[in-house]
Amino acid sequence: MQESSAMEQKTNGNSEPGSVLIDGKLGMLRAILDIIIPADTGFPGAGDLGASPYVERNATKSPHFTRLLLDGLVQIDVESYATHKKNFTDLKVDQKIEVLRVVEENATAFFELLIRYCYNFYYTHPKVLKLLGLETRPPQPKGYQLHTIDLSLHDKVTARGQFYRQV
Amino acid sequence: MEPFYDLNDSITGVSGFNGDPAYPTKSPRQTPPVPLGRLGDTVAKGFNELGWHWWPSDSAIISQPFNGRKGCNNCGPCDQGCTIGAKASADITHWPQAIANGAILKIRARVREVTIGKDGLANGVIYYDHQKNIQHQKARFVVIACNGVGTPRLLLNSVSPLFPDGLTNSSGCVGKNLMFHPYAMITGVFDNNLESYKGPNGCSILSHEFYETDLSRGFIRGYSFQVLRGSGPLNTALGGLGQYPVPWGKRHRGVFDERFGRTITISVCGEDLPEPHNRVTLDPILVDGDGIPAPKVSYTMSNNSLKMMEHGANRAKEVLEAAGAKEVLTQPLLRPSGWHLMGTTRMGLGSQDSVVNQWGQSHDVKNLFIIDGSIFITAGAVNPTSTIQALALYIADYFKRQARHLLE
């Protein structure tokens, strides 16, 4: 009984009901997303910001994306071992980039979805919007103020006279 | 047509600034032009540097309150729907008046075919209502407004012994001569923060410098430039209007920061030519949710349009560089740009080579009218909606005056 419980604990240690990622795969996804958008000049990496649960949650909504995600992560693992004999999470940054470039070329559909969900999470996150100098509010009801154009800029155009073909 | 453009503008609410030398004098615009901000100042200077035409574009977006609608407050994502009603759309401009005058609007219904009586006149339509029940709506006159793909699809689906090749298709023209507006997207990246994500994201400045035919360019007809705003942070990262995604990895932050709020996109809107091989037919297998044959769109860009797009892309690059762009990104042909749909039931004098007459009235079926972009003979190089609506009013006016005599 104890041995069985220990096995269950090992495989389900970081998963929640409805998850598709177990056995450290969520941590691997986090490491991947920190390469997709790395920490830079005060901005957090996408993985550190918390993008991996978001990506996984979206995968659970679509059987197609679930498969793409699981297959894609396996390919990343396979490529990591094939070229560096290590888990992806144990590679150096440049090695991780190299592995992801290979997988990007070989698993285009997976990679495009990964990028899309990563960017979706990152660039709608209040912390990132604040760092970009934006107000974290919806566009309405305030909108934005804009100045009107300098009307003297039209002078050169109007000086040309009629510019349409009379029929 | 001018009185009907004016009438339509008064219903729609158009912002703009009269005096454009590329047009005859228009009636006063309903509201002043939408503000152009730093983006407008910057690109206008580029056009002026080259001595090329430009003007603040008329927009169907009111800049001040009009007809009970609020003025635009420059929030940006117009194409996702305007929550304050500043951007015009028929549901808030024309439909309320039509319903107030007695029109009955049936929603969540789908027309399957137009029916014909033994006398060769249209006598109604068969449609699926909101509960998916089949109905026959009888009518003395039938008016179709499903635009460049939907209208030929409906006509080709309306087969009868009198019209074995589709309704009102004695000419064989139904579905043929499909015209799009091919688009190129040329984006300039600037050092200054232009706050380009602020403001209505459609056209801000228009140029007709290369609108008319000049055979020395190697193609006939021409194009307009439409200067577009930038994107918000997410769309900037995903690639914006021109579809240039910010690369992942070490360069991500730097490239994003270079682009966000610092881009101006010039779209090149080209005038397609009518060519019979560009057409709408019925798909032999695909159907919609009600089992109605789906349209099949067959389109090949002509050499004329390809040369036009190349010329336009190069000229747009010149404008952006003259305006101070440090980098120019070129999307020479926007793949998903077939959104203006015209020409597939074109007007003409006779039934040998056209589908409707100058009043949108079918040559073959006297009580059948078409009032959408499918009746265009040429595409022009500007957005067609204003003309479609003006034509609809023009035809409706004719119908109103002549209804008693139309079947004589």
Coordinates of C-alpha atoms in Angstrom, one line a residue:
Chain A
M1 CA 0.0 0.0 0.0
Q2 CA 2.8 2.4 0.9
E3 CA 4.7 1.6 -2.2
S4 CA 1.6 2.2 -4.3
S5 CA 1.1 5.6 -2.6
A6 CA 4.7 6.5 -3.2
M7 CA 4.3 5.8 -6.9
E8 CA 1.2 7.9 -7.1
Q9 CA 2.9 10.7 -5.3
K10 CA 5.9 10.6 -7.7
T11 CA 3.8 10.9 -10.9
N12 CA 1.1 13.3 -9.7
G13 CA 3.3 15.6 -7.7
N14 CA 2.8 18.7 -9.8
S15 CA -0.5 18.0 -11.5
E16 CA -4.1 19.2 -10.8
P17 CA -7.4 17.7 -11.8
G18 CA -7.8 18.2 -15.6
S19 CA -4.0 18.6 -16.2
V20 CA -2.3 17.0 -19.2
L21 CA 1.2 17.5 -18.0
I22 CA 2.8 15.3 -15.3
D23 CA 6.3 14.0 -14.4
G24 CA 7.9 17.4 -14.4
K25 CA 6.6 18.4 -17.8
L26 CA 5.0 21.6 -16.5
G27 CA 8.5 22.6 -15.2
M28 CA 9.9 21.8 -18.6
L29 CA 7.3 23.9 -20.3
R30 CA 8.2 26.8 -17.9
A31 CA 11.8 26.5 -19.0
I32 CA 10.8 26.5 -22.6
L33 CA 8.7 29.7 -22.2
D34 CA 11.6 31.4 -20.4
I35 CA 13.5 30.9 -23.7
I36 CA 10.7 32.0 -25.9
I37 CA 10.4 35.3 -24.0
P38 CA 13.5 35.6 -21.7
A39 CA 13.9 37.9 -18.8
D40 CA 15.4 41.2 -20.1
T41 CA 15.9 44.8 -18.9
G42 CA 13.5 44.5 -16.0
F43 CA 10.9 42.4 -17.9
P44 CA 10.3 38.9 -16.5
G45 CA 10.6 35.8 -18.6
A46 CA 7.3 34.3 -19.7
G47 CA 7.9 31.1 -17.7
D48 CA 8.7 33.1 -14.5
L49 CA 5.6 35.2 -15.1
G50 CA 3.4 32.1 -14.9
A51 CA 2.7 31.4 -18.6
S52 CA 3.1 27.6 -18.3
P53 CA -0.2 26.9 -16.5
Y54 CA -2.0 29.2 -19.0
V55 CA -0.6 27.3 -21.9
E56 CA -1.5 23.9 -20.3
R57 CA -5.1 25.1 -19.6
N58 CA -5.6 26.1 -23.2
A59 CA -4.3 22.7 -24.3
T60 CA -6.9 21.0 -22.2
K61 CA -9.7 22.8 -24.1
S62 CA -8.7 21.3 -27.4
P63 CA -7.8 17.6 -28.0
H64 CA -5.9 18.8 -31.1
F65 CA -3.7 21.2 -29.1
T66 CA -3.3 18.6 -26.3
R67 CA -1.8 16.2 -28.8
L68 CA 0.3 18.9 -30.4
L69 CA 1.6 20.0 -27.0
L70 CA 2.4 16.5 -25.7
D71 CA 4.1 15.5 -29.0
G72 CA 6.0 18.8 -29.1
L73 CA 7.4 18.4 -25.6
V74 CA 8.4 14.8 -26.4
Q75 CA 10.2 16.1 -29.5
I76 CA 12.1 18.6 -27.4
D77 CA 13.1 15.9 -25.0
V78 CA 14.2 13.7 -27.8
E79 CA 16.2 16.4 -29.5
S80 CA 17.9 17.4 -26.2
Y81 CA 19.1 13.9 -25.6
A82 CA 20.1 13.3 -29.2
T83 CA 22.3 16.4 -29.3
H84 CA 23.4 16.9 -25.7
K85 CA 22.6 13.8 -23.8
K86 CA 20.7 15.8 -21.2
N87 CA 17.2 16.8 -20.2
F88 CA 16.1 20.1 -21.7
T89 CA 15.9 21.8 -18.3
D90 CA 19.6 20.8 -17.7
L91 CA 20.9 22.5 -20.9
K92 CA 22.6 25.8 -21.0
V93 CA 20.7 28.7 -22.6
D94 CA 22.3 28.6 -26.0
Q95 CA 21.8 24.8 -26.1
K96 CA 18.1 25.3 -25.3
I97 CA 17.8 27.8 -28.1
E98 CA 19.5 25.4 -30.5
V99 CA 17.1 22.6 -29.6
L100 CA 14.1 24.8 -29.9
R101 CA 15.1 26.0 -33.3
V102 CA 15.3 22.4 -34.6
V103 CA 11.9 21.6 -33.1
E104 CA 10.5 24.8 -34.6
E105 CA 11.5 23.7 -38.0
N106 CA 10.2 20.1 -37.6
A107 CA 7.0 20.7 -35.6
T108 CA 5.7 24.0 -37.1
A109 CA 2.1 23.6 -35.9
F110 CA 3.1 22.9 -32.3
F111 CA 5.6 25.8 -32.3
E112 CA 3.2 28.3 -33.8
L113 CA 0.6 27.5 -31.1
L114 CA 3.2 27.6 -28.4
I115 CA 4.3 31.1 -29.5
R116 CA 0.7 32.3 -29.9
Y117 CA -0.4 31.3 -26.4
C118 CA 2.9 32.5 -24.8
Y119 CA 2.5 35.9 -26.4
N120 CA -1.2 36.0 -25.6
F121 CA -0.5 35.5 -21.9
Y122 CA 2.5 37.8 -21.7
Y123 CA 1.2 40.8 -23.5
T124 CA -2.1 40.9 -21.6
H125 CA -0.5 40.5 -18.2
P126 CA -0.9 43.6 -16.0
K127 CA 2.7 43.5 -14.9
V128 CA 4.0 43.6 -18.4
L129 CA 1.5 46.3 -19.4
K130 CA 2.7 48.5 -16.5
L131 CA 6.3 47.9 -17.5
L132 CA 5.4 49.1 -21.0
G133 CA 4.1 52.3 -19.5
L134 CA 0.4 51.5 -20.3
E135 CA -2.5 51.9 -18.1
T136 CA -3.9 48.5 -17.1
R137 CA -7.5 49.2 -18.1
P138 CA -9.8 48.3 -20.9
P139 CA -9.8 50.8 -23.8
Q140 CA -13.3 52.1 -22.9
P141 CA -14.7 54.2 -21.5
K142 CA -11.6 56.5 -21.3
G143 CA -10.1 56.0 -24.8
Y144 CA -7.1 58.1 -25.6
Q145 CA -6.4 61.7 -26.3
L146 CA -4.8 62.6 -29.7
H147 CA -3.9 65.9 -31.2
T148 CA -5.3 67.0 -34.5
I149 CA -2.9 67.5 -37.4
D150 CA -1.1 70.7 -38.2
L151 CA -3.4 72.1 -40.9
S152 CA -0.5 74.0 -42.7
L153 CA 0.8 70.5 -43.7
H154 CA -2.1 70.5 -46.3
D155 CA -0.8 73.6 -48.1
K156 CA 1.6 71.8 -50.4
V157 CA -1.2 69.4 -51.5
T158 CA -3.8 72.0 -52.1
A159 CA -1.3 74.1 -54.1
R160 CA -1.2 71.4 -56.8
G161 CA -4.8 72.1 -57.7
Q162 CA -7.3 69.6 -59.2
F163 CA -6.0 66.1 -59.0
Y164 CA -8.9 64.1 -60.3
R165 CA -9.7 63.1 -63.8
Q166 CA -12.8 64.8 -65.2
V167 CA -15.1 62.4 -67.1
Chain B
M1 CA -24.9 59.4 -57.8
E2 CA -23.7 62.3 -55.8
P3 CA -27.0 63.0 -54.1
F4 CA -27.1 59.4 -53.0
Y5 CA -23.6 59.5 -51.6
D6 CA -24.6 62.6 -49.7
L7 CA -27.8 61.0 -48.4
N8 CA -25.8 57.9 -47.4
D9 CA -23.2 60.0 -45.6
S10 CA -25.9 61.9 -43.7
I11 CA -27.3 58.6 -42.5
T12 CA -23.9 57.0 -41.8
G13 CA -22.1 60.0 -40.2
V14 CA -18.8 60.7 -41.9
S15 CA -15.8 62.5 -40.5
G16 CA -13.5 64.4 -42.8
F17 CA -12.1 67.6 -44.1
N18 CA -13.2 69.1 -47.4
G19 CA -10.8 70.6 -49.9
D20 CA -9.1 67.4 -51.1
P21 CA -8.0 68.2 -54.6
A22 CA -8.3 64.5 -55.5
Y23 CA -12.1 64.9 -55.4
P24 CA -14.7 67.3 -56.7
T25 CA -16.1 69.5 -53.9
K26 CA -18.2 67.3 -51.5
S27 CA -21.0 68.3 -49.2
P28 CA -19.8 69.2 -45.7
R29 CA -18.7 66.2 -43.7
Q30 CA -20.9 65.5 -40.7
T31 CA -18.0 65.7 -38.2
P32 CA -14.4 67.0 -38.3
P33 CA -11.7 64.4 -39.2
V34 CA -10.5 61.9 -36.6
P35 CA -7.3 63.2 -35.0
L36 CA -4.2 61.9 -36.6
G37 CA -1.7 62.5 -33.8
R38 CA 2.1 62.1 -34.1
L39 CA 1.6 59.3 -36.7
G40 CA -0.3 61.7 -39.0
D41 CA 2.2 64.5 -38.6
T42 CA 5.1 62.1 -39.4
V43 CA 3.8 60.4 -42.5
A44 CA 2.3 63.7 -43.9
K45 CA 5.8 65.2 -43.8
G46 CA 7.0 62.1 -45.8
F47 CA 4.4 62.7 -48.5
N48 CA 5.2 66.4 -48.6
E49 CA 8.9 65.7 -48.9
L50 CA 8.1 63.7 -52.1
G51 CA 5.5 66.2 -53.3
W52 CA 2.9 63.5 -53.4
H53 CA -0.8 63.7 -52.8
W54 CA -2.2 62.9 -49.4
W55 CA -5.3 63.9 -47.4
P56 CA -7.0 63.0 -44.1
S57 CA -9.3 60.2 -45.1
D58 CA -13.1 60.4 -44.9
S59 CA -14.0 57.9 -42.2
A60 CA -17.3 56.3 -41.3
I61 CA -16.3 57.0 -37.7
I62 CA -17.8 60.1 -36.1
S63 CA -15.4 62.3 -34.2
Q64 CA -18.1 64.1 -32.3
P65 CA -21.7 63.2 -31.1
F66 CA -24.0 62.7 -34.1
N67 CA -27.6 61.4 -34.3
G68 CA -27.6 60.2 -30.8
R69 CA -24.2 58.3 -31.1
K70 CA -21.1 59.2 -29.2
G71 CA -18.0 60.5 -30.9
C72 CA -14.9 58.4 -31.2
N73 CA -12.4 58.6 -28.3
N74 CA -9.5 56.9 -30.1
C75 CA -9.5 53.6 -28.2
G76 CA -8.1 51.8 -31.2
P77 CA -9.5 48.3 -31.9
C78 CA -12.3 49.3 -34.2
D79 CA -12.4 46.0 -36.1
Q80 CA -13.4 44.1 -33.0
G81 CA -16.6 46.1 -32.7
C82 CA -17.2 49.7 -31.5
T83 CA -18.8 49.6 -28.0
I84 CA -19.8 53.3 -28.1
G85 CA -21.4 53.4 -31.6
A86 CA -18.9 55.9 -33.0
K87 CA -18.0 53.5 -35.9
A88 CA -20.8 53.2 -38.3
S89 CA -22.4 49.9 -39.2
A90 CA -25.7 49.3 -40.8
D91 CA -27.3 47.9 -37.6
I92 CA -27.0 51.3 -35.9
T93 CA -27.2 53.6 -39.0
H94 CA -29.7 52.3 -41.5
W95 CA -31.6 49.4 -39.9
P96 CA -33.2 51.5 -37.1
Q97 CA -34.7 53.8 -39.7
A98 CA -35.8 50.9 -41.9
I99 CA -37.5 49.2 -39.0
A100 CA -39.2 52.4 -37.9
N101 CA -40.6 52.7 -41.4
G102 CA -42.1 49.2 -41.3
A103 CA -39.4 46.8 -42.4
I104 CA -39.5 43.4 -40.8
L105 CA -36.1 42.0 -39.9
K106 CA -35.8 38.2 -39.5
I107 CA -32.6 37.2 -37.8
R108 CA -30.8 33.9 -37.6
A109 CA -32.5 32.9 -40.8
R110 CA -30.7 31.6 -43.9
V111 CA -32.1 31.9 -47.5
R112 CA -31.7 28.8 -49.6
E113 CA -33.0 29.9 -52.9
V114 CA -35.2 32.4 -54.8
T115 CA -38.3 30.8 -56.2
I116 CA -39.7 31.5 -59.7
G117 CA -43.3 31.2 -60.9
K118 CA -44.4 29.8 -64.2
D119 CA -44.6 33.4 -65.5
G120 CA -40.9 33.7 -65.1
L121 CA -41.1 36.2 -62.2
A122 CA -39.6 35.8 -58.8
N123 CA -42.3 35.0 -56.3
G124 CA -40.4 34.7 -53.0
V125 CA -37.6 32.9 -51.2
I126 CA -37.2 29.6 -49.4
Y127 CA -35.4 30.1 -46.1
Y128 CA -34.6 28.3 -42.8
D129 CA -35.8 30.3 -39.9
H130 CA -34.2 30.7 -36.5
Q131 CA -35.6 27.3 -35.4
K132 CA -34.3 25.6 -38.5
N133 CA -37.8 25.2 -39.9
I134 CA -38.1 25.7 -43.7
Q135 CA -40.3 28.6 -44.8
H136 CA -41.4 30.1 -48.0
Q137 CA -41.6 33.9 -47.9
K138 CA -43.8 35.1 -50.8
A139 CA -43.0 38.4 -52.4
R140 CA -43.9 40.6 -55.4
F141 CA -40.4 41.8 -55.6
V142 CA -37.1 40.2 -54.5
V143 CA -34.1 42.3 -53.7
I144 CA -30.7 40.5 -53.1
A145 CA -27.9 42.1 -51.1
C146 CA -25.5 39.2 -50.3
N147 CA -22.4 40.8 -51.9
G148 CA -19.8 39.4 -54.2
V149 CA -19.7 35.8 -53.0
G150 CA -23.1 35.4 -51.3
T151 CA -25.2 36.8 -54.2
P152 CA -23.9 34.5 -57.0
R153 CA -24.0 31.6 -54.6
L154 CA -27.7 32.2 -54.0
L155 CA -28.5 32.7 -57.7
L156 CA -26.5 29.5 -58.6
N157 CA -28.4 27.6 -56.0
S158 CA -31.7 28.9 -57.4
V159 CA -32.1 26.4 -60.3
S160 CA -35.3 25.8 -62.1
P161 CA -36.4 24.6 -65.6
L162 CA -36.6 28.2 -66.7
F163 CA -33.0 28.8 -65.3
P164 CA -31.1 25.6 -65.4
D165 CA -27.7 27.4 -65.0
G166 CA -28.9 29.5 -62.0
L167 CA -31.3 32.3 -61.7
T168 CA -30.9 35.3 -64.0
N169 CA -27.9 33.6 -65.6
S170 CA -28.7 33.7 -69.3
S171 CA -25.5 35.6 -69.9
G172 CA -23.4 33.0 -68.1
C173 CA -21.9 35.9 -66.1
V174 CA -23.3 35.0 -62.6
G175 CA -20.2 34.4 -60.5
K176 CA -17.7 35.5 -63.1
N177 CA -15.4 38.6 -63.0
L178 CA -14.8 38.4 -59.3
M179 CA -12.7 41.3 -58.2
F180 CA -10.9 41.7 -54.9
H181 CA -8.6 44.6 -53.8
P182 CA -5.2 43.0 -53.5
Y183 CA -3.3 44.6 -50.6
A184 CA 0.3 45.1 -49.8
M185 CA 1.3 46.1 -46.3
I186 CA 4.5 48.2 -45.9
T187 CA 5.5 49.1 -42.3
G188 CA 8.0 51.7 -41.3
V189 CA 9.7 51.5 -37.9
F190 CA 10.6 54.9 -36.4
D191 CA 12.9 56.0 -33.6
N192 CA 10.3 58.2 -32.0
N193 CA 7.4 56.9 -30.0
L194 CA 4.5 57.8 -32.2
E195 CA 1.9 56.2 -29.9
S196 CA 0.6 54.6 -33.1
Y197 CA -1.7 52.2 -31.3
K198 CA -3.9 55.2 -30.3
G199 CA -6.7 56.1 -32.6
P200 CA -9.1 54.3 -35.0
N201 CA -7.1 51.6 -36.6
G202 CA -8.5 52.0 -40.1
C203 CA -7.4 54.5 -42.6
S204 CA -6.1 57.8 -41.3
I205 CA -4.5 59.3 -44.4
L206 CA -5.3 58.5 -48.0
S207 CA -3.2 59.1 -51.1
H208 CA -4.3 59.0 -54.7
E209 CA -0.9 59.8 -56.1
F210 CA -0.9 56.6 -58.2
Y211 CA -4.6 56.1 -58.7
E212 CA -4.9 56.7 -62.4
T213 CA -3.4 54.7 -65.3
D214 CA 0.1 55.6 -66.4
L215 CA 1.3 53.1 -68.9
S216 CA 4.9 53.9 -68.2
R217 CA 4.5 52.0 -64.9
G218 CA 3.9 48.8 -66.8
F219 CA 0.3 48.2 -65.7
I220 CA -3.1 49.7 -66.2
R221 CA -5.2 51.4 -63.6
G222 CA -3.7 52.1 -60.2
Y223 CA -3.9 52.0 -56.4
S224 CA -4.5 54.1 -53.3
F225 CA -2.3 54.3 -50.2
Q226 CA -4.2 53.9 -47.0
V227 CA -2.1 54.9 -43.9
L228 CA -3.0 52.6 -40.9
R229 CA -2.4 53.0 -37.2
G230 CA -0.2 50.6 -35.3
S231 CA -1.2 47.8 -33.0
G232 CA -1.5 47.2 -29.3
P233 CA 1.2 45.2 -27.5
L234 CA -0.2 41.7 -28.2
N235 CA -0.8 42.3 -31.9
T236 CA 2.5 44.0 -32.2
A237 CA 4.2 40.8 -30.8
L238 CA 2.1 38.6 -33.0
G239 CA 3.0 40.6 -36.1
G240 CA 0.6 43.4 -36.6
L241 CA -1.1 44.2 -39.9
G242 CA 1.8 43.2 -42.1
Q243 CA 2.2 39.9 -40.3
Y244 CA 5.8 40.3 -39.1
P245 CA 5.9 38.5 -35.7
V246 CA 8.4 39.6 -33.2
P247 CA 11.0 36.8 -33.0
W248 CA 11.3 34.7 -29.9
G249 CA 14.5 34.4 -28.0
K250 CA 17.2 36.8 -27.1
R251 CA 16.1 39.4 -29.7
H252 CA 12.5 39.4 -28.5
R253 CA 12.7 42.3 -26.1
G254 CA 14.8 44.6 -28.3
V255 CA 12.7 44.0 -31.4
F256 CA 9.4 44.5 -29.5
D257 CA 10.6 47.7 -28.0
E258 CA 11.7 49.0 -31.4
R259 CA 8.3 48.4 -32.9
F260 CA 5.6 48.9 -30.3
G261 CA 4.0 52.4 -30.8
R262 CA 6.7 53.2 -33.3
T263 CA 5.3 51.9 -36.6
I264 CA 3.3 53.3 -39.4
T265 CA 1.8 51.0 -42.0
I266 CA 0.9 52.0 -45.5
S267 CA -1.4 49.6 -47.2
V268 CA -1.5 49.5 -51.0
C269 CA -5.1 49.0 -52.2
G270 CA -4.9 47.9 -55.8
E271 CA -7.6 48.0 -58.5
D272 CA -8.2 44.5 -59.7
L273 CA -9.4 44.0 -63.2
P274 CA -12.5 42.0 -64.1
E275 CA -11.4 38.6 -65.5
P276 CA -13.9 35.8 -66.2
H277 CA -11.7 33.1 -64.8
N278 CA -11.8 34.7 -61.3
R279 CA -15.2 33.4 -60.2
V280 CA -17.6 32.0 -57.7
T281 CA -19.2 28.6 -58.3
L282 CA -20.8 26.1 -56.1
D283 CA -18.6 23.6 -54.3
P284 CA -19.5 20.1 -55.5
I285 CA -19.2 18.6 -52.0
L286 CA -19.0 21.2 -49.2
V287 CA -22.3 22.4 -47.7
D288 CA -23.2 24.7 -44.9
G289 CA -25.0 23.8 -41.7
D290 CA -28.3 23.7 -43.5
G291 CA -27.1 21.6 -46.4
I292 CA -26.9 24.5 -48.8
P293 CA -24.0 24.1 -51.3
A294 CA -21.1 26.3 -50.2
P295 CA -19.5 28.8 -52.5
K296 CA -16.2 27.9 -54.2
V297 CA -14.0 30.9 -54.9
S298 CA -11.4 30.5 -57.7
Y299 CA -9.1 33.4 -58.0
T300 CA -5.7 34.0 -59.6
M301 CA -3.9 37.3 -59.3
S302 CA -3.3 38.8 -62.7
N303 CA 0.1 40.0 -63.9
N304 CA -1.3 43.5 -64.0
S305 CA -2.2 43.3 -60.3
L306 CA 1.2 41.7 -59.4
K307 CA 3.1 44.5 -61.1
M308 CA 0.8 47.1 -59.5
M309 CA 1.5 45.7 -56.0
E310 CA 5.2 45.7 -56.6
H311 CA 5.1 49.3 -57.8
G312 CA 3.0 50.3 -54.8
A313 CA 5.2 48.5 -52.3
N314 CA 8.2 50.3 -53.6
R315 CA 6.5 53.7 -53.6
A316 CA 5.2 53.1 -50.1
K317 CA 8.7 52.4 -48.9
E318 CA 9.8 55.7 -50.4
V319 CA 7.2 57.6 -48.4
L320 CA 8.1 55.9 -45.1
E321 CA 11.8 56.5 -45.7
A322 CA 11.1 60.1 -46.6
A323 CA 9.1 60.3 -43.3
G324 CA 12.2 59.1 -41.4
A325 CA 11.7 55.4 -41.0
K326 CA 14.9 53.6 -39.9
E327 CA 13.6 50.2 -41.1
V328 CA 10.9 49.2 -43.5
L329 CA 9.2 45.8 -43.4
T330 CA 7.5 44.7 -46.6
Q331 CA 4.6 42.3 -47.0
P332 CA 4.2 42.5 -50.8
L333 CA 0.9 40.6 -50.8
L334 CA -1.3 40.2 -47.8
R335 CA -2.6 36.6 -48.2
P336 CA -5.9 37.0 -46.3
S337 CA -6.9 40.2 -48.0
G338 CA -9.8 39.1 -50.2
W339 CA -12.4 41.1 -48.2
H340 CA -13.8 43.5 -50.8
L341 CA -15.9 41.3 -53.1
M342 CA -17.1 42.7 -56.3
G343 CA -18.2 42.1 -59.9
T344 CA -20.0 38.7 -59.9
T345 CA -23.4 39.9 -61.2
R346 CA -22.3 43.0 -63.0
M347 CA -24.3 45.8 -64.5
G348 CA -24.6 46.3 -68.2
L349 CA -26.8 47.2 -71.1
G350 CA -27.8 43.8 -72.3
S351 CA -28.2 40.2 -71.1
Q352 CA -25.5 38.9 -73.4
D353 CA -22.7 40.1 -71.1
S354 CA -24.2 41.3 -67.9
V355 CA -26.7 40.3 -65.2
V356 CA -28.5 43.5 -64.2
N357 CA -29.2 46.9 -65.8
Q358 CA -28.2 50.3 -64.6
W359 CA -30.9 50.1 -61.9
G360 CA -29.7 46.8 -60.5
Q361 CA -32.7 45.1 -62.1
S362 CA -32.2 41.6 -63.5
H363 CA -32.3 41.5 -67.3
D364 CA -34.0 38.1 -67.1
V365 CA -36.4 38.5 -64.2
K366 CA -38.0 41.9 -64.0
N367 CA -39.0 41.9 -60.4
L368 CA -35.6 40.8 -59.1
F369 CA -33.0 43.4 -58.0
I370 CA -29.4 43.2 -56.8
I371 CA -28.0 46.0 -54.7
D372 CA -24.5 45.0 -53.5
G373 CA -20.9 45.0 -54.7
S374 CA -21.5 42.1 -57.1
I375 CA -23.1 44.6 -59.6
F376 CA -19.8 46.6 -59.9
I377 CA -18.3 46.6 -63.3
T378 CA -14.9 47.8 -62.1
A379 CA -13.4 47.7 -58.7
G380 CA -11.8 51.2 -58.2
A381 CA -9.0 51.4 -55.7
V382 CA -10.9 52.5 -52.6
N383 CA -13.1 50.8 -50.1
P384 CA -16.4 49.9 -51.8
T385 CA -18.9 50.2 -48.9
S386 CA -19.8 53.8 -49.4
T387 CA -20.5 53.2 -53.1
I388 CA -22.5 50.0 -52.3
Q389 CA -24.7 51.9 -49.9
A390 CA -25.1 54.9 -52.3
L391 CA -26.0 52.5 -55.1
A392 CA -28.6 50.8 -52.9
L393 CA -30.2 54.1 -52.1
Y394 CA -30.1 55.1 -55.8
I395 CA -31.7 51.9 -56.8
A396 CA -34.2 52.1 -54.0
D397 CA -35.2 55.6 -55.1
Y398 CA -35.7 54.3 -58.6
F399 CA -37.8 51.4 -57.4
K400 CA -39.9 53.7 -55.2
R401 CA -40.7 55.9 -58.2
Q402 CA -41.1 53.2 -60.8
A403 CA -42.6 50.2 -58.8
R404 CA -46.0 50.4 -60.5
H405 CA -44.4 50.2 -64.0
L406 CA -41.6 47.7 -63.4
L407 CA -43.6 44.7 -64.6
E408 CA -45.0 46.3 -67.7

